[in-house]
Amino acid sequence: DFPAELVAGLLGRMRGQPPEALARVTLILNTQRMRRRVTDCLLAQGARLLPRLLLLPDAASLGPAPLPPAVPPLRRRLELTVLLDKLLQTGTTDFPRSALYDLADSLAALMEEMEGEGVPPERIAALEGADHSAHWARTQAFLGIVAQTMDRDEDGEGRLRQAVLSLAAHWQAKPPADPVILAGSTGSRGTTALLMQAVARLPQGAVDLPGYDFDQPA
């Protein structure tokens, strides 16, 4: 029961400190379900001041300045639909017109992942695809649309990555005096890994992994 063990460890760490000390702890969790479970475990221990419980996307609020709102997902998909329609009219690639929105949705998902992982379109375009020339030509056409859109704006994933980079720089210049703990994530996504690294560097930062192999080499 990872949330219960996390709460037990946190309360053990705070034992002997004044009640308000726990309220100065920032605990960053990976899912809403995890946050509810941690809250329940804390309340089950009796009345107390609670730490600040944030989800990973909420961590951007810890930065020095809020970012402007992201491009609405529907707007991005409609813009991609228009660009795909123009591509279809050029005759350079062929796909059913009925698939326009599905393709736009697929490209939007690709863009979100690229922005979240910090992968620019030109990095993919530079890959060697000679062994699959026909397929690669179509891919390049779609990547042209991705590059055109990504140069203009960023969605939630890209903006979250920029917010985490800004937060990391802010913490490096002015680290928080109170504990910051990130728990329950393995850093499988690039932006999350950046946040974990930033937290781990803090004087009172800690990363609590959901699984640990005690038999692994030092």
PDB file of C-alpha atoms in Angstrom, residues 13 167-168 170-181 196-207:
ATOM      1  CA  ARG A  13       9.944  12.225   9.399  1.00  0.00           C
ATOM      2  CA  LEU A 167      10.674  26.273 -12.137  1.00  0.00           C
ATOM      3  CA  ALA A 168      13.953  24.327 -12.052  1.00  0.00           C
ATOM      4  CA  HIS A 170      13.984  29.423 -10.229  1.00  0.00           C
ATOM      5  CA  TRP A 171      14.681  26.753  -7.597  1.00  0.00           C
ATOM      6  CA  GLN A 172      18.357  26.672  -8.506  1.00  0.00           C
ATOM      7  CA  ALA A 173      18.618  30.419  -7.905  1.00  0.00           C
ATOM      8  CA  LYS A 174      16.326  30.466  -4.877  1.00  0.00           C
ATOM      9  CA  PRO A 175      15.637  27.003  -3.412  1.00  0.00           C
ATOM     10  CA  PRO A 176      12.563  26.752  -1.155  1.00  0.00           C
ATOM     11  CA  ALA A 177      13.256  26.597   2.571  1.00  0.00           C
ATOM     12  CA  ASP A 178      10.585  23.946   3.215  1.00  0.00           C
ATOM     13  CA  PRO A 179      10.488  20.272   2.147  1.00  0.00           C
ATOM     14  CA  VAL A 180       9.356  19.371  -1.380  1.00  0.00           C
ATOM     15  CA  ILE A 181       8.607  15.674  -1.992  1.00  0.00           C
ATOM     16  CA  MET A 196      12.053  14.813 -10.459  1.00  0.00           C
ATOM     17  CA  GLN A 197      15.622  15.940 -11.126  1.00  0.00           C
ATOM     18  CA  ALA A 198      14.786  19.491 -10.041  1.00  0.00           C
ATOM     19  CA  VAL A 199      13.182  18.257  -6.797  1.00  0.00           C
ATOM     20  CA  ALA A 200      16.078  15.882  -6.055  1.00  0.00           C
ATOM     21  CA  ARG A 201      18.573  18.765  -6.257  1.00  0.00           C
ATOM     22  CA  LEU A 202      16.778  20.824  -3.586  1.00  0.00           C
ATOM     23  CA  PRO A 203      18.344  21.013  -0.096  1.00  0.00           C
ATOM     24  CA  GLN A 204      15.083  19.641   1.341  1.00  0.00           C
ATOM     25  CA  GLY A 205      13.891  17.832  -1.780  1.00  0.00           C
ATOM     26  CA  ALA A 206      13.103  14.133  -1.987  1.00  0.00           C
ATOM     27  CA  VAL A 207      11.927  11.750  -4.702  1.00  0.00           C
TER      28      VAL A 207
END
